[in-house]
Coordinates of C-alpha atoms in Angstrom, one line a residue:
Chain A
X1 CA 27.1 -102.1 7.0
X2 CA 27.9 -101.5 3.2
X3 CA 25.4 -100.9 0.1
X4 CA 27.5 -102.2 -3.1
X5 CA 26.1 -100.8 -6.4
X6 CA 26.0 -103.9 -8.7
X7 CA 26.2 -101.5 -11.9
X8 CA 29.7 -99.2 -10.7
X9 CA 30.8 -101.8 -7.8
X10 CA 30.9 -98.5 -6.0
X11 CA 31.2 -99.4 -2.1
X12 CA 29.3 -97.3 0.4
X13 CA 29.7 -97.5 3.7
X14 CA 25.8 -97.2 5.1
X15 CA 26.0 -97.7 8.9
X16 CA 28.7 -98.0 11.3
X17 CA 28.3 -98.9 14.8
X18 CA 31.6 -99.3 17.2
X19 CA 31.4 -100.9 20.7
X20 CA 34.8 -99.8 22.7
X21 CA 36.0 -99.9 25.7
X22 CA 38.7 -97.2 27.3
X23 CA 38.3 -97.7 30.4
X24 CA 36.9 -94.9 32.5
X25 CA 35.8 -92.1 30.0
X26 CA 36.9 -88.8 31.0
X27 CA 35.8 -86.5 28.5
X28 CA 33.1 -88.2 26.3
X29 CA 33.1 -85.7 23.5
X30 CA 36.9 -86.0 23.0
X31 CA 36.5 -89.8 23.5
X32 CA 33.9 -90.2 20.9
X33 CA 35.9 -87.7 18.5
X34 CA 39.1 -89.9 18.5
X35 CA 37.1 -93.0 17.8
X36 CA 35.3 -91.7 14.8
X37 CA 38.6 -90.4 13.6
X38 CA 39.8 -93.5 14.0
X39 CA 37.1 -95.6 12.5
X40 CA 37.4 -93.0 9.4
X41 CA 41.1 -93.8 8.9
X42 CA 40.6 -97.8 9.1
X43 CA 37.7 -97.4 6.7
X44 CA 39.4 -95.4 4.4
X45 CA 42.0 -97.8 4.1
X46 CA 39.8 -100.5 3.3
X47 CA 38.0 -98.5 0.9
X48 CA 40.1 -96.1 -0.9
X49 CA 43.8 -95.4 0.2
X50 CA 46.5 -97.2 -1.4
X51 CA 50.1 -96.5 -2.1
X52 CA 51.1 -97.4 -5.9
X53 CA 54.8 -98.4 -7.0
X54 CA 55.7 -98.8 -10.7
X55 CA 57.9 -101.6 -11.9
X56 CA 61.2 -99.3 -11.2
X57 CA 60.0 -99.0 -7.6
X58 CA 59.0 -95.5 -8.1
X59 CA 55.9 -94.3 -6.0
X60 CA 53.0 -93.3 -8.6
X61 CA 50.5 -92.4 -5.9
X62 CA 52.1 -88.8 -4.8
X63 CA 49.3 -86.5 -4.8
X64 CA 45.8 -86.4 -3.0
X65 CA 44.6 -87.0 -6.6
X66 CA 46.2 -90.4 -6.6
X67 CA 45.9 -91.3 -3.0
X68 CA 42.2 -91.0 -2.0
X69 CA 41.7 -89.6 1.5
X70 CA 38.1 -90.0 2.2
X71 CA 36.1 -87.1 2.3
X72 CA 32.5 -86.1 4.3
X73 CA 30.9 -87.8 1.4
X74 CA 32.7 -91.3 1.7
X75 CA 31.9 -91.6 5.4
X76 CA 28.5 -92.5 7.3
X77 CA 27.8 -91.2 10.8
X78 CA 29.1 -93.6 13.3
X79 CA 27.3 -94.8 16.4
X80 CA 29.1 -95.5 19.5
X81 CA 28.6 -97.6 22.4
X82 CA 31.0 -97.4 25.6
X83 CA 31.8 -100.1 27.9
X84 CA 33.7 -99.2 30.7
X85 CA 36.0 -101.8 32.3
X86 CA 38.2 -99.6 34.7
X87 CA 41.9 -100.5 33.8
X88 CA 43.8 -101.6 36.8
X89 CA 47.1 -100.2 35.8
X90 CA 46.5 -96.4 35.2
X91 CA 45.7 -93.7 37.7
X92 CA 42.6 -92.8 36.8
X93 CA 41.3 -96.1 35.1
X94 CA 41.4 -95.0 31.4
X95 CA 43.2 -96.9 28.9
X96 CA 44.3 -96.0 25.2
X97 CA 41.2 -94.8 22.9
X98 CA 43.3 -93.2 19.7
X99 CA 44.0 -96.3 17.7
X100 CA 40.9 -98.9 18.6
X101 CA 38.9 -97.4 15.6
X102 CA 41.7 -97.4 13.0
X103 CA 42.4 -101.1 13.9
X104 CA 39.0 -102.6 14.0
X105 CA 37.8 -101.0 11.4
X106 CA 39.5 -102.5 8.2
X107 CA 38.3 -105.9 9.3
X108 CA 34.6 -104.7 10.1
X109 CA 34.3 -103.0 6.9
X110 CA 36.0 -106.3 4.7
X111 CA 33.3 -108.1 6.7
X112 CA 30.7 -106.0 5.6
X113 CA 31.6 -106.3 2.1
X114 CA 31.7 -109.9 2.3
X115 CA 28.4 -109.9 3.7
X116 CA 26.8 -107.8 1.0
X117 CA 28.5 -110.1 -1.5
X118 CA 27.1 -113.5 0.3
X119 CA 24.9 -114.2 -2.5
X120 CA 28.1 -114.5 -4.9
X121 CA 30.9 -116.7 -4.9
X122 CA 33.1 -113.4 -4.2
X123 CA 35.0 -113.3 -0.9
X124 CA 37.8 -110.5 -0.3
X125 CA 41.0 -111.1 2.2
X126 CA 42.9 -108.1 1.5
X127 CA 42.2 -104.3 1.4
X128 CA 41.6 -101.9 0.0
X129 CA 38.8 -103.4 -2.1
X130 CA 38.4 -101.1 -4.9
X131 CA 35.5 -100.8 -7.4
X132 CA 37.8 -102.3 -9.9
X133 CA 38.8 -105.3 -7.6
X134 CA 35.3 -106.1 -7.4
X135 CA 34.1 -105.5 -10.8
X136 CA 37.0 -107.8 -11.7
X137 CA 36.5 -110.8 -9.2
X138 CA 32.6 -110.5 -9.9
X139 CA 33.4 -110.9 -13.7
X140 CA 35.5 -114.0 -12.9
X141 CA 33.0 -115.7 -11.0
X142 CA 30.3 -115.0 -13.5
X143 CA 32.4 -116.8 -16.1
X144 CA 32.6 -119.5 -13.9
X145 CA 29.0 -119.4 -12.7
X146 CA 26.6 -117.4 -15.1
X147 CA 23.8 -117.4 -12.9
X148 CA 25.6 -114.8 -10.6
X149 CA 24.0 -111.9 -11.9
X150 CA 24.2 -109.0 -9.6
X151 CA 25.1 -107.9 -5.9
X152 CA 23.0 -107.1 -3.2
X153 CA 23.1 -104.7 -0.6
X154 CA 24.0 -106.2 2.8
Chain B
X1 CA 64.0 -60.3 -14.0
X2 CA 61.2 -60.5 -11.6
X3 CA 57.7 -59.7 -12.9
X4 CA 56.5 -57.4 -10.0
X5 CA 53.0 -56.2 -9.8
X6 CA 51.3 -53.6 -7.3
X7 CA 48.1 -55.3 -5.5
X8 CA 45.4 -53.6 -3.7
X9 CA 42.9 -55.3 -1.7
X10 CA 40.9 -55.4 1.1
X11 CA 41.4 -58.1 4.1
X12 CA 39.0 -58.4 6.4
X13 CA 37.9 -55.0 6.0
X14 CA 41.2 -53.4 6.1
X15 CA 43.0 -51.9 2.9
X16 CA 46.3 -53.0 1.6
X17 CA 48.5 -52.4 -0.9
X18 CA 51.9 -54.4 -1.9
X19 CA 54.1 -55.5 -4.5
X20 CA 54.2 -59.2 -5.5
X21 CA 55.9 -61.5 -7.8
X22 CA 53.1 -62.8 -10.4
X23 CA 53.6 -66.1 -9.4
X24 CA 52.9 -65.2 -5.7
X25 CA 49.8 -67.2 -4.8
X26 CA 47.1 -65.5 -3.0
X27 CA 47.9 -67.8 0.2
X28 CA 51.5 -67.1 0.4
X29 CA 50.9 -63.3 -0.2
X30 CA 48.1 -63.6 2.8
X31 CA 50.5 -65.6 4.7
X32 CA 54.4 -64.2 4.0
X33 CA 53.4 -60.5 2.9
X34 CA 50.6 -59.8 5.1
X35 CA 50.8 -62.0 8.1
X36 CA 47.0 -63.6 8.0
X37 CA 48.7 -67.2 8.9
X38 CA 45.4 -68.2 10.2
X39 CA 44.9 -69.4 6.4
X40 CA 46.7 -72.9 6.1
X41 CA 48.2 -74.5 3.5
X42 CA 47.8 -78.4 3.3
X43 CA 48.3 -79.8 -0.1
X44 CA 49.2 -76.8 -2.0
X45 CA 47.8 -78.6 -5.1
X46 CA 44.3 -77.6 -4.6
X47 CA 42.7 -80.9 -3.0
X48 CA 42.5 -80.5 0.6
X49 CA 40.9 -76.9 0.9
X50 CA 42.5 -76.0 3.9
X51 CA 43.4 -72.7 2.4
X52 CA 40.0 -71.7 1.6
X53 CA 39.6 -68.1 1.9
X54 CA 36.2 -65.8 1.0
X55 CA 37.2 -63.6 -2.5
X56 CA 34.4 -61.5 -3.2
X57 CA 31.8 -63.4 -1.5
X58 CA 33.1 -67.1 -3.2
X59 CA 34.9 -69.6 -1.3
X60 CA 38.7 -70.1 -3.1
X61 CA 41.7 -72.4 -2.7
X62 CA 43.9 -69.4 -2.3
X63 CA 46.9 -71.7 -3.3
X64 CA 45.0 -72.0 -6.8
X65 CA 44.7 -68.3 -7.0
X66 CA 47.3 -65.7 -7.9
X67 CA 48.0 -62.7 -5.3
X68 CA 47.3 -60.7 -8.5
X69 CA 43.8 -61.9 -9.3
X70 CA 42.9 -60.5 -5.8
X71 CA 43.9 -56.9 -7.1
X72 CA 40.8 -54.7 -6.2
X73 CA 39.1 -57.4 -4.4
X74 CA 37.7 -58.0 -1.0
X75 CA 39.2 -61.0 0.9
X76 CA 37.8 -62.5 4.3
X77 CA 40.1 -64.8 5.9
X78 CA 39.3 -66.8 9.2
X79 CA 40.9 -64.0 11.1
X80 CA 38.3 -62.0 10.1
X81 CA 35.5 -64.1 11.6
X82 CA 36.0 -63.6 15.1
X83 CA 35.2 -60.2 17.1
X84 CA 38.1 -59.7 19.3
X85 CA 37.9 -62.8 21.8
X86 CA 34.1 -63.2 20.9
X87 CA 33.9 -66.1 18.4
X88 CA 31.4 -66.0 15.4
X89 CA 28.4 -68.3 15.8
X90 CA 30.1 -70.7 13.3
X91 CA 33.4 -70.9 15.3
X92 CA 31.3 -71.5 18.4
X93 CA 29.3 -74.1 16.9
X94 CA 32.5 -75.7 15.8
X95 CA 33.7 -75.9 19.4
X96 CA 30.9 -77.0 21.1
X97 CA 30.3 -80.2 18.5
X98 CA 34.0 -80.8 18.9
X99 CA 34.6 -80.1 15.1
X100 CA 38.2 -80.1 15.1
X101 CA 40.9 -81.9 16.7
X102 CA 44.2 -81.0 15.7
X103 CA 42.6 -77.9 14.0
X104 CA 45.0 -77.4 10.8
X105 CA 41.8 -78.2 8.2
X106 CA 39.5 -75.6 10.3
X107 CA 40.2 -72.5 8.9
X108 CA 39.2 -73.7 5.4
X109 CA 36.1 -75.5 6.7
X110 CA 35.1 -72.3 8.6
X111 CA 35.5 -70.0 5.4
X112 CA 34.0 -72.6 3.0
X113 CA 31.0 -72.8 5.3
X114 CA 30.8 -69.1 6.2
X115 CA 30.5 -68.4 2.3
X116 CA 28.0 -70.9 1.6
X117 CA 25.8 -70.0 4.6
X118 CA 26.2 -66.2 3.6
X119 CA 25.3 -66.5 0.1
X120 CA 23.9 -63.3 -1.4
X121 CA 20.9 -65.0 -2.3
X122 CA 19.8 -65.5 1.3
X123 CA 20.4 -68.0 4.0
X124 CA 20.4 -71.5 2.6
X125 CA 18.1 -72.6 5.8
X126 CA 18.3 -75.9 7.4
X127 CA 20.5 -78.6 6.0
X128 CA 19.9 -82.3 6.1
X129 CA 23.1 -84.5 7.1
X130 CA 23.5 -85.7 3.6
X131 CA 23.7 -81.8 2.5
X132 CA 26.4 -80.7 4.8
X133 CA 28.5 -83.6 4.1
X134 CA 28.1 -83.0 -0.1
X135 CA 28.9 -79.0 1.0
X136 CA 31.9 -80.1 3.1
X137 CA 33.2 -83.2 0.8
X138 CA 35.6 -80.5 -0.9
X139 CA 37.7 -80.3 1.9
X140 CA 39.8 -82.8 3.9
X141 CA 40.0 -83.7 7.4
X142 CA 41.8 -86.2 8.9
X143 CA 41.0 -86.1 12.4
X144 CA 37.6 -85.9 13.0
X145 CA 35.9 -88.3 10.7
X146 CA 33.8 -85.3 9.7
X147 CA 30.6 -86.2 12.0
X148 CA 31.6 -83.1 14.3
X149 CA 32.0 -80.8 11.5
X150 CA 28.7 -82.0 9.9
X151 CA 26.6 -81.1 13.1
X152 CA 28.3 -78.0 13.4
X153 CA 27.3 -76.7 10.4
X154 CA 24.0 -78.1 10.8
X155 CA 23.3 -76.1 13.9
X156 CA 24.6 -73.2 12.9
X157 CA 22.5 -73.1 9.5
X158 CA 19.5 -74.2 11.6
X159 CA 20.0 -71.6 14.3
X160 CA 20.8 -68.5 11.6
X161 CA 17.5 -70.0 9.6
X162 CA 15.5 -69.2 13.1
X163 CA 16.9 -65.7 12.8
X164 CA 18.7 -66.1 16.1
X165 CA 22.2 -66.9 16.2
X166 CA 23.7 -70.3 18.1
X167 CA 24.6 -69.7 21.8
X168 CA 24.1 -66.2 21.8
X169 CA 27.1 -65.3 19.8
X170 CA 26.5 -62.4 17.1
X171 CA 25.7 -63.5 13.6
X172 CA 28.8 -62.5 12.3
X173 CA 27.8 -63.5 8.5
X174 CA 28.3 -60.0 6.5
X175 CA 31.5 -59.6 4.9
X176 CA 33.5 -56.7 5.9
X177 CA 31.2 -56.2 8.7
X178 CA 34.2 -56.5 11.7
X179 CA 36.3 -53.2 12.9
X180 CA 39.3 -53.2 10.9
X181 CA 41.1 -53.9 14.1
X182 CA 39.4 -57.5 14.4
X183 CA 41.2 -58.6 11.3
X184 CA 44.6 -57.5 12.1
X185 CA 47.1 -60.4 11.8
X186 CA 48.3 -61.5 15.4

């Protein structure tokens, strides 16, 4: 779930719930840590991180001032629910759990953004969704449809 | 010609005197000249905070401070937190709450938090999740998603505010409290 500031178009993660199945959970603390770390990478890909090139193909996001990695302030707490379907193909019944959060997060965050925008005509189908992208898209639809004024949290 | 300077400083309670180039950063001086390699260099341009050390009670990014600026100062690095094999309460809390995975950023988070919790004005008391997140938002961690770090810091702040250290470990919060031997580079 995300909250969008109608004035600045800043998008904040508000609540994040993961339901994942890594088969048999051997060390719950490590599994939770991997899931949360993965979600952070994926959510940041949807909201912050972008590699930019100039017209000559020169990379321009070359420092951590240009390439925005998430800090603790951009992340929210991540709740996790485990499903445990033992794998038939491993000794312990465990499956991989490192990448799951990263793979699911961009689509989940994009879905949350579109849900928050459900009162408007704006929809996104690409990441990252940056505040300037959202602001531009809202201005564009506002011209087409002057009735659209603000964005509600969703 | 190299612009060389004599620098005298105390690191984790131990006196050092050395001659460094004016352009030598505090981080490089600690790591290369003095052997305190627990201080990690991530971005080397002041964003990631991995190199955070405590310089006269204030957390600083050692990659943005010149070694000569530490002349006459007291520096605390991550090596100074534990008493021998005994982790400090903050370190133990990081371990208990899975606040690290690869551990590269951990020295920076530890020193940043240590400086905050040991502020001369007194213990800041328990922290809300939002306060803890704001505190560590100056440093980057790519593994944990920060939740474990936030929980570890909150638990330590709460335990110290209650007046007893978490997990029975000594509250290792005073600057220069360790024996000089504790802070020796490995």
